[in-house]
Coordinates of C-alpha atoms in Angstrom, one line a residue:
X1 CA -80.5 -27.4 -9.7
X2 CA -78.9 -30.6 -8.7
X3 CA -75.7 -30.9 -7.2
X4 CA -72.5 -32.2 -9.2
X5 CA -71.3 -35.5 -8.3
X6 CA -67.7 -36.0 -7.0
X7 CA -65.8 -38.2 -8.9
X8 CA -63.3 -39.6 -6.0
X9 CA -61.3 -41.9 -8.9
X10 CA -60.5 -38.5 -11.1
X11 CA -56.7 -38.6 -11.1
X12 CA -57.5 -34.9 -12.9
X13 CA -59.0 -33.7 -9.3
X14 CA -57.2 -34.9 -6.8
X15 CA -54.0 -33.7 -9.2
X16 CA -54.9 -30.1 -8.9
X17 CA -56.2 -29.9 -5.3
X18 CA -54.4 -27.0 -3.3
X19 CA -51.1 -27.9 -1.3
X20 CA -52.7 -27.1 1.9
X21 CA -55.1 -30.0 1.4
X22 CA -52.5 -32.2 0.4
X23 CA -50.4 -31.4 3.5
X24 CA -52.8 -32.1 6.0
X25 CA -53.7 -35.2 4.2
X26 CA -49.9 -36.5 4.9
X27 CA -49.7 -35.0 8.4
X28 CA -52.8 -37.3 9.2
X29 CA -51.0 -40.3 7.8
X30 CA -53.5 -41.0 5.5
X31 CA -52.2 -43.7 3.0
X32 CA -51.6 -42.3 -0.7
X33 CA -54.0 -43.4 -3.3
X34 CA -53.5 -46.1 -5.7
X35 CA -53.7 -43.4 -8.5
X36 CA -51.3 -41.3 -6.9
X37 CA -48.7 -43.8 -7.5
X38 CA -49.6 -44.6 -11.4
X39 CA -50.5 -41.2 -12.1
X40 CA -48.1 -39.5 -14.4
X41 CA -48.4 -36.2 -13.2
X42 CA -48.9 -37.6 -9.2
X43 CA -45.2 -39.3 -9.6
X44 CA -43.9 -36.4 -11.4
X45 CA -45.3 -34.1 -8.0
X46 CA -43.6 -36.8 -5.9
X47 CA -40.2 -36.7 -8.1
X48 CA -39.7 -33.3 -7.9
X49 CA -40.5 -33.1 -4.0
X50 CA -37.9 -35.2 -3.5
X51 CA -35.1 -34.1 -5.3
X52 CA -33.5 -30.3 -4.8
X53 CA -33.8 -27.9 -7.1
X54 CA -31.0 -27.4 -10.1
X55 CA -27.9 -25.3 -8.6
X56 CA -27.1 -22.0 -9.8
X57 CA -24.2 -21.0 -8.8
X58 CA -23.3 -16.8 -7.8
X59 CA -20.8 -15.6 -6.7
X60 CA -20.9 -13.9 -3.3
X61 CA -21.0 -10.4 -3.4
X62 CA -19.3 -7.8 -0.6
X63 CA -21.8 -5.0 0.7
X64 CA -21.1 -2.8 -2.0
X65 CA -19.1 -4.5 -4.9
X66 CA -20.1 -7.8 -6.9
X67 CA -17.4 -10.5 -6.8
X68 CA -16.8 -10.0 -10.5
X69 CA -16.9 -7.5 -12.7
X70 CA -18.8 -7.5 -15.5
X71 CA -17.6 -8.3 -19.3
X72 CA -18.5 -4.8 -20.6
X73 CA -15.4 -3.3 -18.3
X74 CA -13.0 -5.8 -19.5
X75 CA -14.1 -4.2 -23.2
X76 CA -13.3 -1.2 -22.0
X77 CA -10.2 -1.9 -20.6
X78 CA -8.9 -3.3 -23.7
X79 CA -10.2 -0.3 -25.9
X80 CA -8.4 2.1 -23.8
X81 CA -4.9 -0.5 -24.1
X82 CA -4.9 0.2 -27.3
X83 CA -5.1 4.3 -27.2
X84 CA -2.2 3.9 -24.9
X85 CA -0.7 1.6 -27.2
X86 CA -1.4 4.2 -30.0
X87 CA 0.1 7.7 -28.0
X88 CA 3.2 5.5 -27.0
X89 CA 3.9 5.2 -30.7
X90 CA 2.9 8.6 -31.4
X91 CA 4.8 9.8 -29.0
X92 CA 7.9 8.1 -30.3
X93 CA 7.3 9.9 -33.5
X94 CA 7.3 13.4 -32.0
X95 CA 10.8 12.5 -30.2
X96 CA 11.9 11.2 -33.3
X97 CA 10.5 14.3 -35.6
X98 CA 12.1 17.0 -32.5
X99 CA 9.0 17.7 -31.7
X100 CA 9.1 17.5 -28.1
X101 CA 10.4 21.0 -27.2
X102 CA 8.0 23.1 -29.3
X103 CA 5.8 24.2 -26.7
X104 CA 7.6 25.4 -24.0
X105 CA 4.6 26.1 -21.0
X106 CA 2.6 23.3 -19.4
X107 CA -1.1 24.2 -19.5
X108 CA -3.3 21.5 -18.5
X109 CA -6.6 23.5 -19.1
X110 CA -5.9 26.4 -21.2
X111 CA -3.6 24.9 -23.6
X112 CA -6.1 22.7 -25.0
X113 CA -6.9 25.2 -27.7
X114 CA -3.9 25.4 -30.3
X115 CA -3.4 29.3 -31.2
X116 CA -5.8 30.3 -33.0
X117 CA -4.8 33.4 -35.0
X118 CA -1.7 35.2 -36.2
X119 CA -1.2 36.8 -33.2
X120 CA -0.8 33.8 -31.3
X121 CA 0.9 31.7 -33.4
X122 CA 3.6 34.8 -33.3
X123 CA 3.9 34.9 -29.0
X124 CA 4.1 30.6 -29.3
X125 CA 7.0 31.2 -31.9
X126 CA 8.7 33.9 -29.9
X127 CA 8.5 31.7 -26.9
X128 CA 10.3 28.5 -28.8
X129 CA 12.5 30.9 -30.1
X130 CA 14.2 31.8 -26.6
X131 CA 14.5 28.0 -26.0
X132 CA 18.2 26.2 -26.6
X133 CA 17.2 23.7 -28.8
X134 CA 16.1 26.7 -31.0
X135 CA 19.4 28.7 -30.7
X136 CA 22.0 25.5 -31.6
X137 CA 19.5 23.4 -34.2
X138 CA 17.4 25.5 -35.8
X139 CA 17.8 29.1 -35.7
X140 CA 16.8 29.5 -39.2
X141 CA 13.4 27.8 -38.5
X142 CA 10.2 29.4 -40.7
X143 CA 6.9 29.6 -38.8
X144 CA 5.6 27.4 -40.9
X145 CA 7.7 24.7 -40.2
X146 CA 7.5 25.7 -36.6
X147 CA 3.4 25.2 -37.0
X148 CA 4.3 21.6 -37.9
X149 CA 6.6 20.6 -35.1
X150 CA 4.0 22.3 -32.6
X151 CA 1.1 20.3 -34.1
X152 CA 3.4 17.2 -33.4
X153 CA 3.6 18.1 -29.6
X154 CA -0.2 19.4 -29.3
X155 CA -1.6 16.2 -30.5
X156 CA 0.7 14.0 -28.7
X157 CA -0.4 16.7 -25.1
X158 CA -4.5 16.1 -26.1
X159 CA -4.2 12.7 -26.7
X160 CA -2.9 12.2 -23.2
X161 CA -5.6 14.0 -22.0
X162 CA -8.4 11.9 -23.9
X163 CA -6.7 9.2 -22.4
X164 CA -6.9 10.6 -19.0
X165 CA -10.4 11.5 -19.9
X166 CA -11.6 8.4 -20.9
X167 CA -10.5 6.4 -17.9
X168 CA -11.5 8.2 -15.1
X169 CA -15.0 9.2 -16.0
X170 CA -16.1 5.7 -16.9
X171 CA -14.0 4.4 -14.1
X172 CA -15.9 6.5 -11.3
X173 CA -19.7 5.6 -13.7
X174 CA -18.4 1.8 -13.3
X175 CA -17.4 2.4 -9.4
X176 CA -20.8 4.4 -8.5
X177 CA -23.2 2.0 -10.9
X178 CA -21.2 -1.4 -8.6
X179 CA -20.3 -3.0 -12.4
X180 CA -17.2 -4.3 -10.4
X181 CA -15.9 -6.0 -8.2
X182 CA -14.1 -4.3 -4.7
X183 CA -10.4 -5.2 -5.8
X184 CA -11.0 -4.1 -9.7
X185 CA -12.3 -0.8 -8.2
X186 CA -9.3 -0.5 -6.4
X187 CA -7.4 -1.7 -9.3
X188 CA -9.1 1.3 -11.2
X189 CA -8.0 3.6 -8.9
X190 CA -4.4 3.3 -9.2
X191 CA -4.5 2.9 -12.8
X192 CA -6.3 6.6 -13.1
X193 CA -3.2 7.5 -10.4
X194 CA -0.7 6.0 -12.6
X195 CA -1.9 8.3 -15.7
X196 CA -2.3 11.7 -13.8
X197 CA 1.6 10.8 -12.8
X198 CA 2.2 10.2 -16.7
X199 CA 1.2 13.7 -17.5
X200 CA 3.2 15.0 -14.4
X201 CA 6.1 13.1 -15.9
X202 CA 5.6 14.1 -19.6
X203 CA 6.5 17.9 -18.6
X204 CA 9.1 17.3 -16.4
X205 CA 10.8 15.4 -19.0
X206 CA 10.3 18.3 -21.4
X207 CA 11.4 20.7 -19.2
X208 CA 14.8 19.0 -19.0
X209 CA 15.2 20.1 -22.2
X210 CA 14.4 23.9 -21.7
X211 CA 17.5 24.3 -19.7
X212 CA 20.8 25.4 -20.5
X213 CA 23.1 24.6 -17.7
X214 CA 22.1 21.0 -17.8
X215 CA 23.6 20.2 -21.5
X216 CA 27.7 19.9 -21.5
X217 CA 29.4 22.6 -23.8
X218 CA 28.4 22.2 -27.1
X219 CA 26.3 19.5 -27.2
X220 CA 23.2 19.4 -28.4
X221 CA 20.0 20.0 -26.6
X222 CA 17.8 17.1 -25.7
X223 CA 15.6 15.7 -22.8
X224 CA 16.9 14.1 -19.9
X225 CA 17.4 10.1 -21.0
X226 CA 16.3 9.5 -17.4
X227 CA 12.9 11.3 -17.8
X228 CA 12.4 9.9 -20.6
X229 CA 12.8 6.4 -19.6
X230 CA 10.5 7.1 -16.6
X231 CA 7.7 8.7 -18.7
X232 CA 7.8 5.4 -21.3
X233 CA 8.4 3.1 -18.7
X234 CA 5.2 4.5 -16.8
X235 CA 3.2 4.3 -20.4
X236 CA 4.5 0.6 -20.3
X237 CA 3.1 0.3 -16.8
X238 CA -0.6 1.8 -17.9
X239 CA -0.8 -0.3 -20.8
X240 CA 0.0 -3.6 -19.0
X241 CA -2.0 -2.8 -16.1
X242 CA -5.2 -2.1 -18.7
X243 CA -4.6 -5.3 -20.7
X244 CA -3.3 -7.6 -18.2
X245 CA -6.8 -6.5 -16.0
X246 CA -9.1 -6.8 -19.4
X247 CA -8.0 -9.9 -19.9
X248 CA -8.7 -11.1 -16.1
X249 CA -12.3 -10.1 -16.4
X250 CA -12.9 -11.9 -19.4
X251 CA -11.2 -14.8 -18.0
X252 CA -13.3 -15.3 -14.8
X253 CA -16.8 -14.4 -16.6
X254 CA -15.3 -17.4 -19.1
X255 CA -15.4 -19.4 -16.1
X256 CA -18.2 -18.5 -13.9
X257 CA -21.0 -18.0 -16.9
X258 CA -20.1 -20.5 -19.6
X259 CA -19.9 -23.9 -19.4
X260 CA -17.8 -26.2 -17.2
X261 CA -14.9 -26.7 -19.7
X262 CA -13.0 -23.8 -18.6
X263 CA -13.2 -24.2 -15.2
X264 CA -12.2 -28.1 -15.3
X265 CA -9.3 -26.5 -18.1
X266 CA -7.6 -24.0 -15.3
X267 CA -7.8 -26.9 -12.4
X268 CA -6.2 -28.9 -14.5
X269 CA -3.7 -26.9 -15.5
X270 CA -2.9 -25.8 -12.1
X271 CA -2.9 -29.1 -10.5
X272 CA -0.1 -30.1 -13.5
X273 CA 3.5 -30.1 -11.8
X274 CA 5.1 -30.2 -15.4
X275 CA 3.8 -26.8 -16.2
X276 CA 5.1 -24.7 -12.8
X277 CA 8.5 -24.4 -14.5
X278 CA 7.6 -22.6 -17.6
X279 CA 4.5 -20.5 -15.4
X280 CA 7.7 -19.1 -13.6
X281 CA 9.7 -18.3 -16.3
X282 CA 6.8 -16.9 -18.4
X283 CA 7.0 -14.2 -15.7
X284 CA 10.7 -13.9 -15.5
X285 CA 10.5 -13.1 -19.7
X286 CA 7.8 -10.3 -19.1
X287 CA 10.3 -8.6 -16.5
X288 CA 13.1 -9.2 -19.3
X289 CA 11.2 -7.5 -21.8
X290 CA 10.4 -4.6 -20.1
X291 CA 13.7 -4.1 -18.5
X292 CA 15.0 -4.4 -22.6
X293 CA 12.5 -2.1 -23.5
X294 CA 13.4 0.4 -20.6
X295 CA 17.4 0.6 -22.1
X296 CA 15.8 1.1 -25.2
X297 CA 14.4 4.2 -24.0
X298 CA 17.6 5.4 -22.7
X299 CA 19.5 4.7 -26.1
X300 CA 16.7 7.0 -27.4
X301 CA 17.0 9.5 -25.0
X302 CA 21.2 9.9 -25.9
X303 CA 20.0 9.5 -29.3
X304 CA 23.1 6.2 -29.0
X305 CA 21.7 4.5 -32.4
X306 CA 23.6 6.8 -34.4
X307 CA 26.7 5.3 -33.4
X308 CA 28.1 2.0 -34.2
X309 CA 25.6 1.2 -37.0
X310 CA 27.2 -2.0 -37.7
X311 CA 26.2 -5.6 -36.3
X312 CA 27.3 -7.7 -34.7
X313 CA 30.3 -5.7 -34.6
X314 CA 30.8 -2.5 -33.1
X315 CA 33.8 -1.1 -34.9
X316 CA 36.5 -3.6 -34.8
X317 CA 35.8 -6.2 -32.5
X318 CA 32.1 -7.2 -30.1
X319 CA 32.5 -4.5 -28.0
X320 CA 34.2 -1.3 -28.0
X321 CA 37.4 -0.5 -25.9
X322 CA 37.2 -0.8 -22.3
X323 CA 38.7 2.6 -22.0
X324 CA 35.9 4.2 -24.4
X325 CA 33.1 1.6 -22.5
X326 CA 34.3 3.6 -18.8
X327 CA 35.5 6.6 -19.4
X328 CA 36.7 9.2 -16.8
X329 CA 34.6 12.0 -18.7
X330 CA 31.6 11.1 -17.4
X331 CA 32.3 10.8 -13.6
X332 CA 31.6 13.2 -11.3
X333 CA 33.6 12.4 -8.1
X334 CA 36.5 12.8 -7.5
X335 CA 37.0 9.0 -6.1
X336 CA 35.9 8.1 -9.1
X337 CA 33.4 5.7 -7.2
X338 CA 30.1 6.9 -9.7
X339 CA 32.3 5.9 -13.3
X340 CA 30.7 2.5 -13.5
X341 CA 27.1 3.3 -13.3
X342 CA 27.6 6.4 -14.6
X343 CA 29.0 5.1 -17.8
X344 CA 26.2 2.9 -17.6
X345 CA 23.4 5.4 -18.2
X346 CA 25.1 8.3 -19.5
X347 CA 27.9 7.0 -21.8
X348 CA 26.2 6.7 -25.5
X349 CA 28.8 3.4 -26.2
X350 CA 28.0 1.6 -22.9
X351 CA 24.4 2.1 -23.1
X352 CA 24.4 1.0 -26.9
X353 CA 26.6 -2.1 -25.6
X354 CA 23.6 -2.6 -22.7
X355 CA 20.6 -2.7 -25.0
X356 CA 22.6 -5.0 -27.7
X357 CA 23.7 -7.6 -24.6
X358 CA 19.8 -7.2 -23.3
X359 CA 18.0 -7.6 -26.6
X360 CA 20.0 -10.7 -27.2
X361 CA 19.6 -11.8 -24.1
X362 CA 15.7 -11.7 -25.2
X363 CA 15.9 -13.3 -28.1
X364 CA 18.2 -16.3 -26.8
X365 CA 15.7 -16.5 -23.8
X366 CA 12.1 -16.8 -25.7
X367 CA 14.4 -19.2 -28.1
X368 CA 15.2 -21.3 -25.0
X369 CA 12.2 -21.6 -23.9
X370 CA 10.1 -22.0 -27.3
X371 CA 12.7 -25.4 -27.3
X372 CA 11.9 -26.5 -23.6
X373 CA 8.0 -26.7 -24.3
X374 CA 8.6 -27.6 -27.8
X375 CA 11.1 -30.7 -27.5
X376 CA 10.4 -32.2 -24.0
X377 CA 8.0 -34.8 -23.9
X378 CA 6.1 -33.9 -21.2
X379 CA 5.8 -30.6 -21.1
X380 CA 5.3 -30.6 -24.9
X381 CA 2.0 -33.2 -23.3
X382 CA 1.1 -31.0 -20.9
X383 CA 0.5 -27.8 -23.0
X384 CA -2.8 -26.9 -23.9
X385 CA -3.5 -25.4 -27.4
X386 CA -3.5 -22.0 -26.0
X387 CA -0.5 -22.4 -24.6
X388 CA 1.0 -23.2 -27.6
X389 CA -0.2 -20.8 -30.1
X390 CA 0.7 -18.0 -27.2
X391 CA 4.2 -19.3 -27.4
X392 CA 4.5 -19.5 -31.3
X393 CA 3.1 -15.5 -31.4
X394 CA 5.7 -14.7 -29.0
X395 CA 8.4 -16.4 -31.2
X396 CA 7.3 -15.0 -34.4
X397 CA 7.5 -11.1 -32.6
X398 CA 10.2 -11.5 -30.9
X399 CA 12.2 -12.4 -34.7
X400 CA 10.3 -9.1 -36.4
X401 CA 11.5 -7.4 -33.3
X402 CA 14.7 -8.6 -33.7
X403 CA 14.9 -7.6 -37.7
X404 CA 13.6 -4.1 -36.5
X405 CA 16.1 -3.7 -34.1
X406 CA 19.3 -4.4 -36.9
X407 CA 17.4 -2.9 -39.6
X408 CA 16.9 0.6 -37.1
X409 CA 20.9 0.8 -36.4
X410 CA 22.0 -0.4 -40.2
X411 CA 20.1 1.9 -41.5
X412 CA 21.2 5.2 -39.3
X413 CA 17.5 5.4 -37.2
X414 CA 15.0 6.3 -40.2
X415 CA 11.8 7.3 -39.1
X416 CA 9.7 4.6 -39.8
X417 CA 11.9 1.8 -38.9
X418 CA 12.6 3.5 -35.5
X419 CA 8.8 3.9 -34.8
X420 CA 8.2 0.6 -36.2
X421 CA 10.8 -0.9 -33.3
X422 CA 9.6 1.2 -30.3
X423 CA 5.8 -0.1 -31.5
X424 CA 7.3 -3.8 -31.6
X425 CA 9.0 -3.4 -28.5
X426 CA 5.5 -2.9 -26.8
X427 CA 3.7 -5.4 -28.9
X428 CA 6.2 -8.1 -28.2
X429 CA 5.2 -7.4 -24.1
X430 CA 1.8 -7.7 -25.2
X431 CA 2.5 -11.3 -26.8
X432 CA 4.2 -12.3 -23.3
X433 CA 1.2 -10.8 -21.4
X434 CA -1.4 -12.6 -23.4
X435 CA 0.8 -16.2 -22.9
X436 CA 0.6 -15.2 -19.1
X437 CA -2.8 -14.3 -18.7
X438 CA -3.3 -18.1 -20.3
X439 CA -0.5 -20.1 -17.6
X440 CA -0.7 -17.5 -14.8
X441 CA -3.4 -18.9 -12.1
X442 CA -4.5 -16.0 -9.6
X443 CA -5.5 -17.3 -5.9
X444 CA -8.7 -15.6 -6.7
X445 CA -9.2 -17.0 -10.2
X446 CA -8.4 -20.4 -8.8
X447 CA -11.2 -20.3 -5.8
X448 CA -14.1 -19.1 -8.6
X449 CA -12.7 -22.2 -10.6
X450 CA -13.2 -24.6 -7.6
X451 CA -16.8 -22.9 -7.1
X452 CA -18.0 -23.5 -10.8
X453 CA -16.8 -27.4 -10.4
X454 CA -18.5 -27.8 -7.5
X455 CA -21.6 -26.3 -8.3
X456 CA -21.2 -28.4 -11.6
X457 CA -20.6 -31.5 -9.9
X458 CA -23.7 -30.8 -7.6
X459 CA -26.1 -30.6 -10.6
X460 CA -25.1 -33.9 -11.9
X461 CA -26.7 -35.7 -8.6
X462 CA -30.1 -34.3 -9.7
X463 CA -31.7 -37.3 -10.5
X464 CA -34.8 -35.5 -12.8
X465 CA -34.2 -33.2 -15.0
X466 CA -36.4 -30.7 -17.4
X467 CA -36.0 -33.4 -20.2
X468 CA -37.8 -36.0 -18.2
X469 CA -40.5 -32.9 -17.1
X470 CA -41.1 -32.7 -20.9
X471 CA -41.6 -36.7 -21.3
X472 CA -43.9 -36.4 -18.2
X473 CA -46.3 -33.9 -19.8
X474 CA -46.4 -35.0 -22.6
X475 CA -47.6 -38.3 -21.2
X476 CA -50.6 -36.8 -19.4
X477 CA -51.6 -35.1 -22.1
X478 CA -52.0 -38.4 -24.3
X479 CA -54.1 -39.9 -21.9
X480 CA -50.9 -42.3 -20.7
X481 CA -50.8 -43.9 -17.2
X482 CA -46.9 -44.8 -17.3
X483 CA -44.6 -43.8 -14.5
X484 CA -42.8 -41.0 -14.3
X485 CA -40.0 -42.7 -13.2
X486 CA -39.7 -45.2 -15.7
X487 CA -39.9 -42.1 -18.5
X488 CA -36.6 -40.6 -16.1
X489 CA -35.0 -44.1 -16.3
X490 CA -35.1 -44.0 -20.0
X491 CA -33.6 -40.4 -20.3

């Protein structure tokens, strides 16, 4: 058979030769080929040995942890915000309903089960029966009515538990299958911490209430106003902790994963000096609105909104008497050195007084500031459309709050106006949360921003790209001998 003849001219060969040939070829010096140079596919090898290949930026990762976590966990976060969101309303309605005190033992395991037969249901009822709130309010109280105020306080028990649930077994599946990063696992931690303390704090409050020798003659039994201001303000804590985290996740993937916008957004936002004055005052309103929402709890917990049911008055004047506002009744020393404070937590008319100056204080605040961002030239510039609709939802909540709030004490605390403002006291923190998650810049969110600019700014000094790849092919394949480089130069 005779032998094939080489074609030395093919441009089609000498294209698809192995690299090792081609590397020797170069380490001898040998000059390229004239078809090398006009050869589309030749110039497109040469084009791409040249340049480096298109950055991808990733985040480093620790031994163990990525450096962020991913977007399902953020999800998650925010799903279990709003079940906290949901027992912190429930919860008001079995305060409200004097449901609280039904079940008098604290059984984390077995009292999971609600009785299950006459029998039961007759020991439970015995039990409440021995309790004060029982002997002075409702000593004529059916068992069926009993079933209903025990129901109340069993739902409002196993929904903390599902909560409890529900964060610490997906938190430890997240932690062991490394779907975050070190800090968030750390983060995760002391949020499941923070809820087994909320349960801890949910009896202890109702056990305040079991007692006899801590309610004054003749008064009616309640909870401690102090545990119960600890045990809301700790189910404040959880649910900002959950959002306030969900939203951080989301956030950085927004910035690491999509395109460049939101990266070059947050630099620019945080290299803008006319926005640092509202980023600070942003977080002094969240403080404000938790500290208004903490007094709340203790007019709640002295059951206060049943005086004074007037506004703006209370009684004849602003304010009550001074002598009524610091009464000698409610100090315990004989110095008389505790009446102030005293008066200010335990008195019904001070602490009334307190929540009225601090809700106003509030409302004047978010006013203020809606003004400063809404009539100065330029921060009204400088504020990104975010920013802006943030501020308007925390205007428009903090006026339903506001209605809520008068409505609640006109109106002598009806149920569904008083669980109505306990749900918008939380949901206006939630408005201020979501406006800070937009204008508050994390160290660590700033250094991921800096890393997606630069890896962005590093791809744009690539001088092919696969655009000019697809021109190139498509030239071979018609049989064209046109540069590769001038295809690139018209791209």
């Amino acid at each position: 058979m005779p032998k094939a003849k080489a074609i030395p001219g093919s441009p089609f060969l000498h294209a698809f030769r192995s690299n090792d040939r081609r590397a020797a070829s170069s380490s001898a010096n040998v000059p390229s080929p004239l078809w090398r140079e006009s050869s589309p596919l030749g110039a497109l090898g040469k084009s791409i040995g040249r340049q480096s290949p298109e950055p991808r930026i990733t985040p480093k990762s620790t031994k163990y942890f990525p450096q962020i976590s991913e977007r399902v966990v953020a999800y998650w976060l925010l799903g279990s915000a709003a079940s906290v969101f949901g027992i912190v309303v429930f919860g008001g309605l079995t305060r409200l309903t004097e449901s609280g005190l039904s079940i008098t033992e604290w059984r984390p395991v077995t009292g999971s089960l609600p009785p299950m037969n006459a029998t039961d249901w007759e020991l439970e009822f015995r039990k409440y029966r021995s309790s004060p709130e029982f002997k002075i309010l409702n000593p004529r109280m059916t068992l069926e009515e009993f079933k209903y105020i025990y129901y109340m306080e069993w739902t409002h028990r196993i929904w903390g538990r599902l909560v409890g649930l529900s964060f610490l077994l997906p938190s430890i599946y997240f932690i062991a299958r490394r779907k975050v990063s070190a800090q968030m696992a750390v983060k995760l931690a002391a949020i499941s911490g923070l809820i087994g303390m909320q349960g801890v704090l949910g009896w202890w409050m109702v056990k305040s209430g079991l007692k006899d020798d801590i309610f004054a003659q003749g008064s009616q039994p309640r909870v401690s106003q102090y545990r119960l201001t600890a045990h809301l303000g700790t189910a404040f804590l959880c649910y900002t902790a959950m959002l306030w985290n969900g939203l951080s996740i989301l956030r950085e993937n927004n910035i690491m994963y999509h395109d460049g916008n939101a990266a070059r957004s947050l630099n620019k936002l945080n290299q803008d000096l006319r926005l640092r004055g509202f980023r600070r005052s942003v977080a002094g309103l969240a403080l404000l609105v938790f500290c208004t929402a903490m007094s709340g709890g203790l007019v709640a917990g002295l059951d206060a909104g049943l005086i004074y049911n007037d506004f703006p008055y209370m009684g004849v004047g602003l304010t009550p008497p001074k002598s009524e506002l610091f009464s000698d009744f409610y100090s315990r020393s004989s110095s008389g050195s505790d009446i102030w404070w005293r008066n200010m937590l335990e008195n019904p008319s001070t602490v009334q007084l307190d929540h009225r100056i601090m809700a106003t204080t509030t409302f004047t605040t978010i006013m203020l500031l809606w003004a400063y961002t809404r009539f100065n030239p330029r921060v009204r510039a400088a504020m990104p459309r975010p920013l802006k609709s943030g501020m308007r939802g925390v205007v428009q909540m903090v006026w339903l709050q506001v209605a809520l709030g008068i409505s609640t004490l006109i109106y002598l605390v009806p149920l569904p106006l008083a669980s109505a403002h306990q749900a918008g006291s939380l949901a206006l923190l939630t408005t201020v949360v979501v406006l800070g998650s937009r204008i508050w810049i994390p160290k660590r969110l700033l250094t991921l921003a800096t890393m997606r600019i630069s890896s962005l700014n590093l791809g744009k000094s690539v001088a092919l790209g696969p655009s000019a790849i697809g021109v190139a092919s498509r030239s071979i394949f018609k049989g064209g001998r046109r540069s590769v480089n001038n295809h690139a130069t018209g791209i």
